[in-house]
C-alpha positions as a Python dict, from the first residue, in 0.01 Angstrom:
ca = {
    (1, 'X'): (0, 0, 0),
    (2, 'X'): (324, -150, 221),
    (3, 'X'): (602, -200, -18),
    (4, 'X'): (824, -500, 138),
    (5, 'X'): (1256, -519, 177),
    (6, 'X'): (1355, -795, -106),
    (7, 'X'): (1539, -1054, 127),
    (8, 'X'): (1933, -986, 203),
    (9, 'X'): (2208, -1121, 31),
    (10, 'X'): (2584, -1076, 104),
    (11, 'X'): (2840, -1051, -151),
    (12, 'X'): (3200, -1020, -127),
    (13, 'X'): (3397, -856, -433),
    (14, 'X'): (3725, -746, -497),
    (15, 'X'): (3909, -504, -693),
    (16, 'X'): (4259, -676, -820),
    (17, 'X'): (4498, -501, -959),
    (18, 'X'): (4841, -559, -1067),
    (19, 'X'): (5192, -399, -1006),
    (20, 'X'): (5163, -159, -1268),
    (21, 'X'): (4805, -93, -1140),
    (22, 'X'): (4569, -225, -1397),
    (23, 'X'): (4224, -327, -1259),
    (24, 'X'): (4069, -662, -1401),
    (25, 'X'): (3689, -704, -1475),
    (26, 'X'): (3484, -891, -1591),
    (27, 'X'): (3254, -895, -1932),
    (28, 'X'): (2849, -1040, -1868),
    (29, 'X'): (2621, -1019, -2126),
    (30, 'X'): (2312, -944, -1929),
    (31, 'X'): (2135, -632, -1933),
    (32, 'X'): (2324, -540, -2278),
    (33, 'X'): (2645, -605, -2175),
    (34, 'X'): (2906, -492, -1863),
    (35, 'X'): (3221, -489, -1700),
    (36, 'X'): (3231, -555, -1336),
    (37, 'X'): (3411, -701, -1070),
    (38, 'X'): (3483, -1041, -965),
    (39, 'X'): (3300, -1121, -714),
    (40, 'X'): (3003, -1285, -520),
    (41, 'X'): (2739, -1437, -274),
    (42, 'X'): (2852, -1533, 42),
    (43, 'X'): (2816, -1895, 157),
    (44, 'X'): (2682, -2016, 503),
    (45, 'X'): (2908, -1954, 827),
    (46, 'X'): (3200, -1749, 579),
    (47, 'X'): (3330, -1382, 640),
    (48, 'X'): (3370, -1191, 355),
    (49, 'X'): (3748, -1157, 310),
    (50, 'X'): (3714, -1580, 278),
    (51, 'X'): (3459, -1551, 38),
    (52, 'X'): (3711, -1280, -151),
    (53, 'X'): (3966, -1488, -192),
    (54, 'X'): (3739, -1807, -292),
    (55, 'X'): (3546, -1657, -552),
    (56, 'X'): (3926, -1532, -707),
    (57, 'X'): (3935, -1870, -728),
    (58, 'X'): (3649, -2029, -853),
    (59, 'X'): (3593, -1732, -1108),
    (60, 'X'): (3999, -1689, -1228),
    (61, 'X'): (4147, -1961, -1156),
    (62, 'X'): (4388, -1806, -878),
    (63, 'X'): (4547, -1956, -630),
    (64, 'X'): (4437, -1798, -329),
    (65, 'X'): (4842, -1801, -214),
    (66, 'X'): (4923, -1555, -544),
    (67, 'X'): (4664, -1331, -400),
    (68, 'X'): (4802, -1041, -133),
    (69, 'X'): (4454, -942, 10),
    (70, 'X'): (4410, -571, 129),
    (71, 'X'): (4155, -414, 321),
    (72, 'X'): (3784, -290, 250),
    (73, 'X'): (3778, -16, 11),
    (74, 'X'): (3402, 29, -72),
    (75, 'X'): (3051, -83, -24),
    (76, 'X'): (2755, -79, -232),
    (77, 'X'): (2336, -138, -184),
    (78, 'X'): (2154, -242, -481),
    (79, 'X'): (1845, -460, -526),
    (80, 'X'): (1856, -632, -854),
    (81, 'X'): (1733, -1000, -966),
    (82, 'X'): (1918, -1299, -908),
    (83, 'X'): (1818, -1616, -1061),
    (84, 'X'): (1523, -1453, -1126),
    (85, 'X'): (1455, -1277, -766),
    (86, 'X'): (1488, -1032, -565),
    (87, 'X'): (1757, -959, -364),
    (88, 'X'): (1906, -654, -153),
    (89, 'X'): (2214, -726, -253),
    (90, 'X'): (2528, -537, 26),
    (91, 'X'): (2860, -605, -121),
    (92, 'X'): (3227, -533, 42),
    (93, 'X'): (3457, -433, -176),
    (94, 'X'): (3825, -542, -130),
    (95, 'X'): (4116, -441, -271),
    (96, 'X'): (4362, -740, -405),
    (97, 'X'): (4674, -752, -544),
    (98, 'X'): (4777, -1002, -760),
    (99, 'X'): (5022, -1022, -1054),
    (100, 'X'): (4857, -1102, -1424),
    (101, 'X'): (4996, -1436, -1474),
    (102, 'X'): (4843, -1616, -1177),
    (103, 'X'): (4497, -1559, -1356),
    (104, 'X'): (4415, -1854, -1534),
    (105, 'X'): (4053, -1904, -1671),
    (106, 'X'): (4130, -2228, -1754),
    (107, 'X'): (4175, -2336, -1423),
    (108, 'X'): (3827, -2159, -1274),
    (109, 'X'): (3539, -2431, -1160),
    (110, 'X'): (3242, -2205, -1177),
    (111, 'X'): (3327, -1884, -1405),
    (112, 'X'): (2977, -1836, -1397),
    (113, 'X'): (2842, -1656, -1707),
    (114, 'X'): (3200, -1432, -1769),
    (115, 'X'): (3186, -1348, -2104),
    (116, 'X'): (3535, -1241, -2089),
    (117, 'X'): (3831, -1082, -1865),
    (118, 'X'): (4035, -832, -1962),
    (119, 'X'): (4303, -545, -1779),
    (120, 'X'): (4164, -218, -1813),
    (121, 'X'): (4472, 87, -1688),
    (122, 'X'): (4316, 341, -1517),
    (123, 'X'): (4282, 575, -1845),
    (124, 'X'): (4095, 337, -1992),
    (125, 'X'): (3892, 298, -1738),
    (126, 'X'): (3784, 645, -1742),
    (127, 'X'): (3721, 682, -2107),
    (128, 'X'): (3536, 374, -2164),
    (129, 'X'): (3166, 410, -2324),
    (130, 'X'): (3119, 64, -2220),
    (131, 'X'): (2933, 17, -1880),
    (132, 'X'): (3114, -88, -1584),
    (133, 'X'): (3038, -180, -1237),
    (134, 'X'): (3009, -36, -951),
    (135, 'X'): (2993, 325, -1080),
    (136, 'X'): (3282, 490, -941),
    (137, 'X'): (3525, 277, -964),
    (138, 'X'): (3771, 477, -1147),
    (139, 'X'): (3768, 714, -857),
    (140, 'X'): (3865, 446, -648),
    (141, 'X'): (4152, 301, -845),
    (142, 'X'): (4310, 591, -900),
    (143, 'X'): (4318, 703, -530),
    (144, 'X'): (4427, 325, -444),
    (145, 'X'): (4719, 331, -754),
    (146, 'X'): (4822, 691, -577),
    (147, 'X'): (4865, 557, -264),
    (148, 'X'): (4642, 783, -77),
    (149, 'X'): (4527, 572, 228),
    (150, 'X'): (4148, 595, 291),
    (151, 'X'): (4011, 676, 612),
    (152, 'X'): (3671, 431, 573),
    (153, 'X'): (3559, 260, 311),
    (154, 'X'): (3372, 478, 26),
    (155, 'X'): (2988, 430, -21),
    (156, 'X'): (2953, 307, -417),
    (157, 'X'): (2603, 389, -572),
    (158, 'X'): (2476, 198, -922),
}
């Protein structure tokens, strides 16, 4: 029996943080509900940084000029269903610094299935009983908040 690799889906995601080092997460109802970072798949000819900026505008109504896009912090590969079809999603995570006042979901042209958005402190992120993706996000946020540079992007699981 042979197993085939699902088709590749490249995605860009943002670890959105404000001046108080809170991280912005989005609530989805699928799979018993979870919180995740904003982002989505790349469009034809688009690079990851450009996709990150576009997705923040589409999902959260953030003007591109209000985003301080930082370096790639992490990468995650995950096989999962998208639109009923299994894909192998490769996600690159970028730091995006924004002011909480610049987030305006009412201006978001493509809010997808987002049910809510919430700014989380590191303590809240570490202590929640809610499902948060990606696994390991709290440690990554702690590293950024402490001002510790990463030598290379972290590989996240789950």
